[in-house]
Coordinates of C-alpha atoms and ligand atoms in Angstrom, one line a residue:
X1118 CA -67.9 50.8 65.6
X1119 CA -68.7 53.1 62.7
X1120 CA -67.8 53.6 59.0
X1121 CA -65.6 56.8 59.7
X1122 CA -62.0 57.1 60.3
X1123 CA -62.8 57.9 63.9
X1124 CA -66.0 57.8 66.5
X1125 CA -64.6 61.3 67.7
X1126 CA -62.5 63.9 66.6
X1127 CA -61.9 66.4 68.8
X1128 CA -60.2 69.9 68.3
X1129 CA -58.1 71.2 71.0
X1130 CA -56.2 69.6 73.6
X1131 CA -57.0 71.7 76.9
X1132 CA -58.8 70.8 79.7
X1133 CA -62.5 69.5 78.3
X1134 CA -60.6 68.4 74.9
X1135 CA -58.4 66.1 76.5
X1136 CA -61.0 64.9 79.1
X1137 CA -63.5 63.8 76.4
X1138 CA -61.0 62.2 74.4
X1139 CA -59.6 60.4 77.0
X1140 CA -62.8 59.2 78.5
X1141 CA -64.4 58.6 75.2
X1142 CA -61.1 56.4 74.4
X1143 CA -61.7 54.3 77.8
X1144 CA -65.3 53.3 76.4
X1145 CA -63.5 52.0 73.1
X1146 CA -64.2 54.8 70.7
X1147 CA -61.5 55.2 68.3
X1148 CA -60.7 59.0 69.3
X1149 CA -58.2 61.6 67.2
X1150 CA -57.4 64.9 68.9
X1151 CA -55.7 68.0 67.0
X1152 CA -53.8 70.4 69.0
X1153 CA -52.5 73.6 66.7
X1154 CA -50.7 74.9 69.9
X1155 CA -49.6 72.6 72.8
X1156 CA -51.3 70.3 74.6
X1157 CA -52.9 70.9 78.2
X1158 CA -54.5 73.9 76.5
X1159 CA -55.1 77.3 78.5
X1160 CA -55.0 76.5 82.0
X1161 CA -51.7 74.1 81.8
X1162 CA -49.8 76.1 79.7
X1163 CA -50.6 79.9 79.7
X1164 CA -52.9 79.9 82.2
X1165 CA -54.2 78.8 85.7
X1166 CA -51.2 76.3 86.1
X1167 CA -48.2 78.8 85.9
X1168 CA -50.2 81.6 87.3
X1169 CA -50.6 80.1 90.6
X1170 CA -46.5 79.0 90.7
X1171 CA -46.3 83.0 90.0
X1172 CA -48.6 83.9 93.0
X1173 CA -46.5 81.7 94.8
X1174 CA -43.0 82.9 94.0
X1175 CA -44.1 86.6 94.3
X1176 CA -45.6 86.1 98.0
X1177 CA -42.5 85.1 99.1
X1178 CA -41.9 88.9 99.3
X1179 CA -44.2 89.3 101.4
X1180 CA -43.0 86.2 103.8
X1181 CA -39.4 87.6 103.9
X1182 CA -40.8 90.7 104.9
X1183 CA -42.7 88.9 107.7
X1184 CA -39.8 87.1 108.8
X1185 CA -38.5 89.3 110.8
X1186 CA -41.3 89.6 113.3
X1187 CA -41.2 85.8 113.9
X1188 CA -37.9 85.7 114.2
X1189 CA -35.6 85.3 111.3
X1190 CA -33.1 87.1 109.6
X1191 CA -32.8 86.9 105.8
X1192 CA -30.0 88.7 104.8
X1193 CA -29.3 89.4 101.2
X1194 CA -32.3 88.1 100.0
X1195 CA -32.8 89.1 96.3
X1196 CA -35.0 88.3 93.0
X1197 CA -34.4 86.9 89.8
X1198 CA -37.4 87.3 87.6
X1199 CA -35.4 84.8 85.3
X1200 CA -35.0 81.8 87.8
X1201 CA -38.7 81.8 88.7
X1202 CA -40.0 82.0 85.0
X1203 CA -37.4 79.3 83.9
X1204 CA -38.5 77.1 86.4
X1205 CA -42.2 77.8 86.2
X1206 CA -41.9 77.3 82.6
X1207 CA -40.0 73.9 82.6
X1208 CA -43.0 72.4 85.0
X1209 CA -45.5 73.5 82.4
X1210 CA -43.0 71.8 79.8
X1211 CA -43.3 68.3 82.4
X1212 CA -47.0 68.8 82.7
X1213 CA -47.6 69.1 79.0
X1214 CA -46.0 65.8 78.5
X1215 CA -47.9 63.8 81.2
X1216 CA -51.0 65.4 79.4
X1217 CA -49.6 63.7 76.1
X1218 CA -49.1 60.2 77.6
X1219 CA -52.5 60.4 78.9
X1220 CA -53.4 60.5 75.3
X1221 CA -51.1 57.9 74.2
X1222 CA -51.5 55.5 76.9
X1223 CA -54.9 56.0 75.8
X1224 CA -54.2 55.4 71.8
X1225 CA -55.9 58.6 71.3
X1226 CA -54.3 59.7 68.0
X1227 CA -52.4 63.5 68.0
X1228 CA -52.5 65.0 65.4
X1229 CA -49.6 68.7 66.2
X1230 CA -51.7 71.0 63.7
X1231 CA -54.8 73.1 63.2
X1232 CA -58.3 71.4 62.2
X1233 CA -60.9 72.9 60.7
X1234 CA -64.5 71.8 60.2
X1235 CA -65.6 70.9 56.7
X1236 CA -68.4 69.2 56.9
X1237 CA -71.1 67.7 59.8
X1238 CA -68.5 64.8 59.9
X1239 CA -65.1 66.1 58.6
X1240 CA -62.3 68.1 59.3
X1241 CA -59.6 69.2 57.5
X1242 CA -55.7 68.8 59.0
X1243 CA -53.2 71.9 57.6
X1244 CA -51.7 69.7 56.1
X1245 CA -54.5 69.4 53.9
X1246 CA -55.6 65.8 55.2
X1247 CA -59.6 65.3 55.6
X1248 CA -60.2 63.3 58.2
X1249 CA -64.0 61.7 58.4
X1250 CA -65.1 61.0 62.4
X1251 CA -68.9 60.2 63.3
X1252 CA -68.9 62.8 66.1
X1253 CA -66.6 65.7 65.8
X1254 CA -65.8 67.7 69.4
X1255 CA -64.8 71.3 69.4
X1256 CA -62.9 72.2 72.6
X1257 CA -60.9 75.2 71.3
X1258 CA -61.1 77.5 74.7
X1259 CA -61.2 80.9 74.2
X1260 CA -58.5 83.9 73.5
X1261 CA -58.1 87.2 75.3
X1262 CA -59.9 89.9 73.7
X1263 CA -57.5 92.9 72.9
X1264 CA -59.1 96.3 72.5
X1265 CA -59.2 97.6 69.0
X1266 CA -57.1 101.4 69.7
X1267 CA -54.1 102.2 67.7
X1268 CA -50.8 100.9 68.7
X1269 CA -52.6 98.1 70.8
X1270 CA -50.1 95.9 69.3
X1271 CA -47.5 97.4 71.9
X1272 CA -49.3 95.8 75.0
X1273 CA -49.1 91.9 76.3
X1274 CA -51.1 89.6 77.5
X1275 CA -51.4 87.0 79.5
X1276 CA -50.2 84.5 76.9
X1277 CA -47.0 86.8 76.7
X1278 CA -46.6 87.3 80.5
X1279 CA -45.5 83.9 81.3
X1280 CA -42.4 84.8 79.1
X1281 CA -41.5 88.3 79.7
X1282 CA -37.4 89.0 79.1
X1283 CA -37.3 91.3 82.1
X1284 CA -40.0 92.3 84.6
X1285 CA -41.7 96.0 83.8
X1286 CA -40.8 98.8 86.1
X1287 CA -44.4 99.7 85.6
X1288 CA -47.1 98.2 84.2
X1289 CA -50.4 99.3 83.1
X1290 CA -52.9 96.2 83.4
X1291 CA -56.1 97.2 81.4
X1292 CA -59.3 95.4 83.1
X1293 CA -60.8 94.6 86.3
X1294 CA -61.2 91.2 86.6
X1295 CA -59.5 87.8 87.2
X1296 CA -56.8 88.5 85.0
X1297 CA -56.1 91.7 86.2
X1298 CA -56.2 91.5 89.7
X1299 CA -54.0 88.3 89.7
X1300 CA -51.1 89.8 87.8
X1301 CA -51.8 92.8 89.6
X1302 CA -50.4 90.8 93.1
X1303 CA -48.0 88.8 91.4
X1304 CA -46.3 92.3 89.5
X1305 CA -46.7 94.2 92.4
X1306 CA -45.0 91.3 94.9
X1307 CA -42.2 91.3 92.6
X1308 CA -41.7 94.9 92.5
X1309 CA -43.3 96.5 89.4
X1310 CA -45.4 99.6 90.2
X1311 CA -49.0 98.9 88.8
X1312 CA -51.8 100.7 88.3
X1313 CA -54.8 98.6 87.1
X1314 CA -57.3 100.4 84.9
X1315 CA -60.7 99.6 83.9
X1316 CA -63.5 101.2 81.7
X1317 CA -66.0 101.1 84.0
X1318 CA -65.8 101.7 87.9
X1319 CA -65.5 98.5 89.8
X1320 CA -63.3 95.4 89.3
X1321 CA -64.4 92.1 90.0
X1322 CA -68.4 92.4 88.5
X1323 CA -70.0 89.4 89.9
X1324 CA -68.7 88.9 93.0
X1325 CA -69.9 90.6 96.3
X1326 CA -69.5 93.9 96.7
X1327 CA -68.1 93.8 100.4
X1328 CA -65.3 91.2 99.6
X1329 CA -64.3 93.2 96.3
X1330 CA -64.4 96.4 98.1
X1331 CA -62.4 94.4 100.7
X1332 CA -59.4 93.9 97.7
X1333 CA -59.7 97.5 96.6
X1334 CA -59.0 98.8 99.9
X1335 CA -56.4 96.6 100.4
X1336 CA -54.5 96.8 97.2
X1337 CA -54.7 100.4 97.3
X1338 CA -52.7 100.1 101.1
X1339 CA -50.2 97.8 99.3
X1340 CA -49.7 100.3 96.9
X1341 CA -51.4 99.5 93.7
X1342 CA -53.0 102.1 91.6
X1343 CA -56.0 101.9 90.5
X1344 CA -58.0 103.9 87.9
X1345 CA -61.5 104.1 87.0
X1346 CA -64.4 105.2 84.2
X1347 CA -61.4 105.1 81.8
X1348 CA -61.7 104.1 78.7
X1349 CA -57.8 103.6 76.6
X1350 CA -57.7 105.8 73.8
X1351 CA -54.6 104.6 72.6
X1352 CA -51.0 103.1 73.3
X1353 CA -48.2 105.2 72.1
X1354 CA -44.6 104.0 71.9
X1355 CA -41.8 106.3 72.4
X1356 CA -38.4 106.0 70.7
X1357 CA -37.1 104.7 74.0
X1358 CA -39.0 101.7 74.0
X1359 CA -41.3 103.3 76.9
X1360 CA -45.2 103.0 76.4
X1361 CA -47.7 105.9 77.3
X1362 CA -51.0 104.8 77.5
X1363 CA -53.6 107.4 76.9
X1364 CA -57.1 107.7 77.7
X1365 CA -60.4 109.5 76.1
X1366 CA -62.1 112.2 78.1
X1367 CA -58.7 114.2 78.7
X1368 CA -57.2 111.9 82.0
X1369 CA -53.7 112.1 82.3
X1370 CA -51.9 110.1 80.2
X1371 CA -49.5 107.0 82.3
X1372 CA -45.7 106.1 81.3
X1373 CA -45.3 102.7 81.6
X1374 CA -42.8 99.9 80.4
X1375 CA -45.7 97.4 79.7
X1376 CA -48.8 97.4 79.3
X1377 CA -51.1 93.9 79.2
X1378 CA -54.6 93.7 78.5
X1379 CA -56.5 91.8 81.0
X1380 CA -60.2 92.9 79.2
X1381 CA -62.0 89.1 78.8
X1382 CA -61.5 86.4 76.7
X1383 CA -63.4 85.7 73.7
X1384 CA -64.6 82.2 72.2
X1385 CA -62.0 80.9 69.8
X1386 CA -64.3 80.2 67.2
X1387 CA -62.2 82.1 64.4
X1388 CA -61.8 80.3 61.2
X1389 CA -62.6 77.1 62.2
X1390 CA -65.0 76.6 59.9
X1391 CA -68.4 76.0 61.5
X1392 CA -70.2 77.8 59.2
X1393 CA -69.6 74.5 56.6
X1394 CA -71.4 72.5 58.6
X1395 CA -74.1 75.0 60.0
X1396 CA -73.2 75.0 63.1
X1397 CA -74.6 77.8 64.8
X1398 CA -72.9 80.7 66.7
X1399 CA -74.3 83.8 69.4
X1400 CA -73.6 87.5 68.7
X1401 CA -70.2 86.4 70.7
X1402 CA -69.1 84.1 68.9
X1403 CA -69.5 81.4 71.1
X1404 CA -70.6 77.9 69.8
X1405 CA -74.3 77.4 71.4
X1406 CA -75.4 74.0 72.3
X1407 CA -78.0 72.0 74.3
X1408 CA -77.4 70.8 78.3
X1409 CA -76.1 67.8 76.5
X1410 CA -73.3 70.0 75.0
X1411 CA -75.0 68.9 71.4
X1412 CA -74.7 72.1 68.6
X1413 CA -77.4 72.3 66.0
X1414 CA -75.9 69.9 63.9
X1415 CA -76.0 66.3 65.3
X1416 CA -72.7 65.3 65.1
X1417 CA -71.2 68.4 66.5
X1418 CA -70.5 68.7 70.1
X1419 CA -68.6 71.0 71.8
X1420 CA -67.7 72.1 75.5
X1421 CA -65.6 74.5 77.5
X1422 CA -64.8 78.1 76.6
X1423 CA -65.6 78.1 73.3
X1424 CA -69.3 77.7 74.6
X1425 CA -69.2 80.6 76.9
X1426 CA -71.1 79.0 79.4
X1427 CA -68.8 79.1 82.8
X1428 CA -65.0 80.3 81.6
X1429 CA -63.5 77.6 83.9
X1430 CA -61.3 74.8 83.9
X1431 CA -63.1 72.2 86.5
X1432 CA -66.4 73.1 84.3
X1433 CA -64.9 72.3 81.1
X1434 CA -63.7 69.2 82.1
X1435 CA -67.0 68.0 83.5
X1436 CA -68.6 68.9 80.1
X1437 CA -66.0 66.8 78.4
X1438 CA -66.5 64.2 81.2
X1439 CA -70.4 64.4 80.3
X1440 CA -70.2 64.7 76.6
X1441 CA -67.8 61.1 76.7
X1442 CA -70.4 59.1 79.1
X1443 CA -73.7 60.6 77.5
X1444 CA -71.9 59.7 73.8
X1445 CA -69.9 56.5 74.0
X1446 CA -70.8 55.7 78.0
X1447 CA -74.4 54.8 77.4
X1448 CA -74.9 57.5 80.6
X1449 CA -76.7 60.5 79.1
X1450 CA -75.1 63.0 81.8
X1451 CA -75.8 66.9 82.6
X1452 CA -73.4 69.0 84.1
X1453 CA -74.9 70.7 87.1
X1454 CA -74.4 74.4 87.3
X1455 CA -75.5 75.4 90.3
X1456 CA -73.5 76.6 93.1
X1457 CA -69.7 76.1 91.3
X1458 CA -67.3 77.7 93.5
X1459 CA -64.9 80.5 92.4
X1460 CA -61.8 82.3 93.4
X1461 CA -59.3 85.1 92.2
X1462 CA -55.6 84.4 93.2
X1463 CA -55.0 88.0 94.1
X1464 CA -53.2 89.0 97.3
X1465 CA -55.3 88.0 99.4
X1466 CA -57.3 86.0 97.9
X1467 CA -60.9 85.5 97.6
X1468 CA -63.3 82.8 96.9
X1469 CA -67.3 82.6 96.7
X1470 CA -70.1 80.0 95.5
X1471 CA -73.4 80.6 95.5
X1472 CA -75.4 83.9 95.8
X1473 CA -74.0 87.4 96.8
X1474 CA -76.0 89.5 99.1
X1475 CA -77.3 91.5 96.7
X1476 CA -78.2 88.4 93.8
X1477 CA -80.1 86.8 97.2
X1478 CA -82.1 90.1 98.0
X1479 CA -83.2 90.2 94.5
X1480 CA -84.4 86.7 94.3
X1481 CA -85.1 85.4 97.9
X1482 CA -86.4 89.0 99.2
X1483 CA -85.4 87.7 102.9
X1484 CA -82.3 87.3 103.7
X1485 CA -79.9 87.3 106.8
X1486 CA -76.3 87.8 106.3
X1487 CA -73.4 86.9 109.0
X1488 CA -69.8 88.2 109.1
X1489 CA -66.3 87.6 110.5
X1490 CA -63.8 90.6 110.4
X1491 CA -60.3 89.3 111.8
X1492 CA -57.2 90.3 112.0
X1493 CA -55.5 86.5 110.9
X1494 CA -53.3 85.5 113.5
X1495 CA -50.4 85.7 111.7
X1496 CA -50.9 89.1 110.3
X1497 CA -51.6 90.4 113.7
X1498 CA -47.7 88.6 114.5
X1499 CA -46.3 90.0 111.4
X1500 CA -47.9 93.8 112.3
X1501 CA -49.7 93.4 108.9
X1502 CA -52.8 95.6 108.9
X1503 CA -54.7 93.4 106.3
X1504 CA -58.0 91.8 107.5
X1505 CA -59.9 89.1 106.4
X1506 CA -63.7 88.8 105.7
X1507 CA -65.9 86.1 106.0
X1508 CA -69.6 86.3 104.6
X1509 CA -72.4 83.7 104.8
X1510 CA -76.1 84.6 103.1
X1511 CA -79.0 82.7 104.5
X1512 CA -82.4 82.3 103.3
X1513 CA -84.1 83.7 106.3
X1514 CA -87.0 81.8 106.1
X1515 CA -85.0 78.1 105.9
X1516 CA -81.4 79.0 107.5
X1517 CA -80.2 77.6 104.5
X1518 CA -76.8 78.8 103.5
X1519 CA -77.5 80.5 100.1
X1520 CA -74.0 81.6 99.6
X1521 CA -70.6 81.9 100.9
X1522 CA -67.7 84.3 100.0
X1523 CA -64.4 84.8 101.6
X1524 CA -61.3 87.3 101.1
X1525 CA -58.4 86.2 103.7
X1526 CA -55.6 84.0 102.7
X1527 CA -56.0 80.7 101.5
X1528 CA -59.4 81.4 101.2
X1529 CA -59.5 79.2 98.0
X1530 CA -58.3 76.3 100.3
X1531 CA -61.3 76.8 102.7
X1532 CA -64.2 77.7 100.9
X1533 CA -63.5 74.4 98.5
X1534 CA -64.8 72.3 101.8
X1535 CA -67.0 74.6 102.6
X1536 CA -68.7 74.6 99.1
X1537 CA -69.9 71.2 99.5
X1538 CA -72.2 72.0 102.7
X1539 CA -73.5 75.0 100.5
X1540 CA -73.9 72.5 98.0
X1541 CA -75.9 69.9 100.3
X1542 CA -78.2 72.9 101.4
X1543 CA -77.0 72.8 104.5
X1544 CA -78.1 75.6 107.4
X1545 CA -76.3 77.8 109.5
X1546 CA -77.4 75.8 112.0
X1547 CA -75.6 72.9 110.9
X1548 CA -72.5 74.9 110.3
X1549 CA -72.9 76.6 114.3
X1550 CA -73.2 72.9 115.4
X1551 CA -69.5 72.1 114.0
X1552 CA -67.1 72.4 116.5
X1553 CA -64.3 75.1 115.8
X1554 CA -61.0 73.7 114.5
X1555 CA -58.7 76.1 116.9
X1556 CA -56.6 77.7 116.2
X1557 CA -57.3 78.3 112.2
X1558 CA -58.7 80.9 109.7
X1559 CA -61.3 78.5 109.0
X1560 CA -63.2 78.1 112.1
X1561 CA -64.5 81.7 111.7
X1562 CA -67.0 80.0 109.4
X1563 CA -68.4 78.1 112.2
X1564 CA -68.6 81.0 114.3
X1565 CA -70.3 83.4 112.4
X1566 CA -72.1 85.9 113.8
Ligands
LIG2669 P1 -63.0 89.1 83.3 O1 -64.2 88.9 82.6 O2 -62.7 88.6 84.6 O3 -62.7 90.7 83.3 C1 -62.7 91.5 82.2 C2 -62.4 92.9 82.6 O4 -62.1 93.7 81.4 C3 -63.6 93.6 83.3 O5 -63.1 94.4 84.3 C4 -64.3 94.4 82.1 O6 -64.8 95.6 82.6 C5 -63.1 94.7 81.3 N1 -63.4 94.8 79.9 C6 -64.1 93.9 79.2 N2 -64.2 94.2 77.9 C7 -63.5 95.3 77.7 C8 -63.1 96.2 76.6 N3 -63.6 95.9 75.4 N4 -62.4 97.3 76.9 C9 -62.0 97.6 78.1 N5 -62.2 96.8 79.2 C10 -63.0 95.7 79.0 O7 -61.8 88.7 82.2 P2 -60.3 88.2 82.4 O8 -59.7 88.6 81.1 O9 -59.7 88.8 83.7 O10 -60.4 86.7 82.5 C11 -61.1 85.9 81.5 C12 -61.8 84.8 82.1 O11 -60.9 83.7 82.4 C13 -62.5 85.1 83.4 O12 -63.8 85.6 83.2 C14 -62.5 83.8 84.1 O13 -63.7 83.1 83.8 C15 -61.3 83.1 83.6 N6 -60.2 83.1 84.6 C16 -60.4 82.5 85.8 C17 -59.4 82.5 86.8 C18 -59.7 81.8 88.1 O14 -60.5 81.0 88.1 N7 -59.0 82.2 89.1 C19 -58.2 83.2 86.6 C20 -58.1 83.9 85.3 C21 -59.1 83.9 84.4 P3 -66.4 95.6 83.1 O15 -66.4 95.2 84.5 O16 -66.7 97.0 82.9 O17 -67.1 94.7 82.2

């Protein structure tokens, strides 16, 4: 097919790495892949993958709790932090070999060490190999961002949390987003005390303010702390392995046993050597390319995180999945970006696509918005307080469903069907003419008033 070594060399095995390679493969190219790490990249191994077994083992406090009411008596029932992470941890240990078979069964050649780019169409193994490839992929994801304050090397993060010895008593969680909030549930579930603290004063920018104000309120009632407007000023660590985090402006410093940073992730661009080529960066260090995922330098492609486009999984993997037909398919292929749904695994979660109420004032001027406040059935049984909220945003001059966000649980379940009608454009109307699925959750988006 080409003079080079390979069609495609692509670095990093996660989510759009191994897509493209695999895809790519399945057209003919002759495809090498370098993984420094392990494959499956972010989301199988340190990431969405083992995060949502966590939610899961640590609502099961919550269900034992609930028992009762319906019924049951669970006697003795206890935790072992060690159980759950062993066994979480062995599933991400089968999951990263089925990624590696897909590359095998594929003949996609592995190669277990760090690349670097030196030159539009080589890289160079640790090993000191150089490899030549006509197209060279980068899909190295990104890397949370610690704060630079003294003794931040005491904290965690989310790569560590997955293989903590013991669980914290108490843990600070620096940040207000994803991150935060999701280990925020799952620590709190388990038993740590948390107390969540971010620099500026809401959590969850981006996502409508009734639905996050929704989590607040709730959280706090569970018992999670939460401070605002405060910036860490540093991390100390006391003789008896106890933190104390400690913040500018004079707030009272917090004792903690661990504290994680939860502040963003950053593109992992970081020595790889795209200034060799010429490959061009932003002022974030992400990698910026075309809507065919092309950099400025026309062998170099590169998709996912390490873009900075959309920091998620499913879009990563359509980039890869576009990059491999526009390529080697003879399909030149966009990803569409519009309306991508979204969720937070926080207890409860929430989930949204499309416009928030306030994004659809600013650009439709119009709007009408409809709500559902319940009490979920089985709350009401198990004489939880929590309720849910439903929110649909019309354009008031089509009835078109602009967006749609939802905190109550499984939320994520529901508003992945419903983010195809939002998709379609469909109205309200169309969703009123659906006939209630009683009794559920989800048939309060049919009957939303
Ligand atoms: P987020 O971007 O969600 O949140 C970052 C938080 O850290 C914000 O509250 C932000 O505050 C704060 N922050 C940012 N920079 C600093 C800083 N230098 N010092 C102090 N605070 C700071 O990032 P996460 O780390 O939670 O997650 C990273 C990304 O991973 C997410 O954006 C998401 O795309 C993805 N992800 C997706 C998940 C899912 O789909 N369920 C789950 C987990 C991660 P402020 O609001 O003031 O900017």
């Amino acid at each position: 097919m080409s003079d080079f070594e390979f069609d495609l060399f692509v670095i990093g095995a996660g989510s759009g790495g191994v897509r493209a390679a695999r895809v790519s493969a399945g057209y003919g190219a002759r495809v090498a892949v370098a993984e420094e790490y392990r494959v499956g990249g972010t989301c199988v191994i340190r990431g969405c993958v083992p995060k949502k077994m966590l939610v899961y083992g640590s609502h099961f406090a919550e269900d034992l709790e609930d028992a009762a009411r319906f019924g049951w008596t669970v006697e003795n029932a206890k935790f072992d932090w060690k159980t759950l992470r062993d066994n979480v941890l062995a599933d991400v240990d089968r999951l990263n070999g089925l990624y590696q078979n897909t590359l095998d069964n594929n003949k996609v050649t592995t190669f277990h060490e760090r690349a670097t780019i030196t030159g539009a169409n080589e890289v160079t193994l640790a090993s000191g190999r150089a490899v030549s490839a006509k197209y060279i992929l980068v899909a190295t994801g990104g890397w949370p961002v610690v704060p630079n304050i003294p003794g931040a090397e005491h904290g965690i993060t989310s790569n560590e949390a997955f293989h903590l010895e013991d669980l914290p008593r108490r843990v600070v969680i620096a940040g207000g987003g994803y991150i935060a909030n999701e280990f925020a549930g799952i620590f709190h579930a388990l038993g740590s005390q948390v107390t969540i603290v971010n620099r500026s004063d809401q959590i969850l920018r981006g996502y409508d303010e009734q639905i996050r104000d929704r989590l607040l309120q709730i959280s706090l009632t569970k018992g999670i702390d939460f401070r605002f407007n405060a910036p860490f000023d540093r991390i100390e660590k006391r003789d008896d392995g106890c933190l104390v985090a400690h913040f500018k402006d004079g707030k009272p410093p917090i004792e903690c046993d661990a504290v994680m940073f939860a502040t963003g992730r950053t593109p992992n661009t970081d020595g790889l050597g795209l200034e060799s080529a010429g490959v061009a960066i932003n002022d974030k260090g992400a990698i910026v390319v075309d809507a065919h995922s092309r950099t400025n330098v026309k062998s170099i492609y590169a998709v996912g995180d390490v873009t900075d486009r959309v920091q998620l999984t499913p879009v990563a993997i359509r980039e890869g999945h576009a990059f491999a037909d526009t390529v080697f398919g003879g399909n030149p292929r966009t990803v569409d970006y519009a309306c991508i749904p979204s969720a937070v695994f926080s207890n409860p979660p929430l989930a949204g696509v499309g416009l928030t109420e306030s994004q659809a004032r600013q650009q439709l001027g119009q709007i009408k918005v409809y709500t559902s406040d319940f009490r979920p059935m089985k709350n009401v049984l198990a004489g939880r307080q929590e309720r849910s909220l439903y929110k649909m945003i019309c354009d008031a001059a089509t009835d078109r469903v602009v967006g749609l966000h939802m905190i109550s649980p499984d939320a994520p379940e529901i508003l992945q069907a419903a983010a195809i009608a939002v998709k379609a454009g469909l109205t309200k109307q169309a969703f009123d003419d659906t006939v209630a699925l009683h009794p559920s959750m989800a048939e309060e988006l049919v009957l939303l008033k």
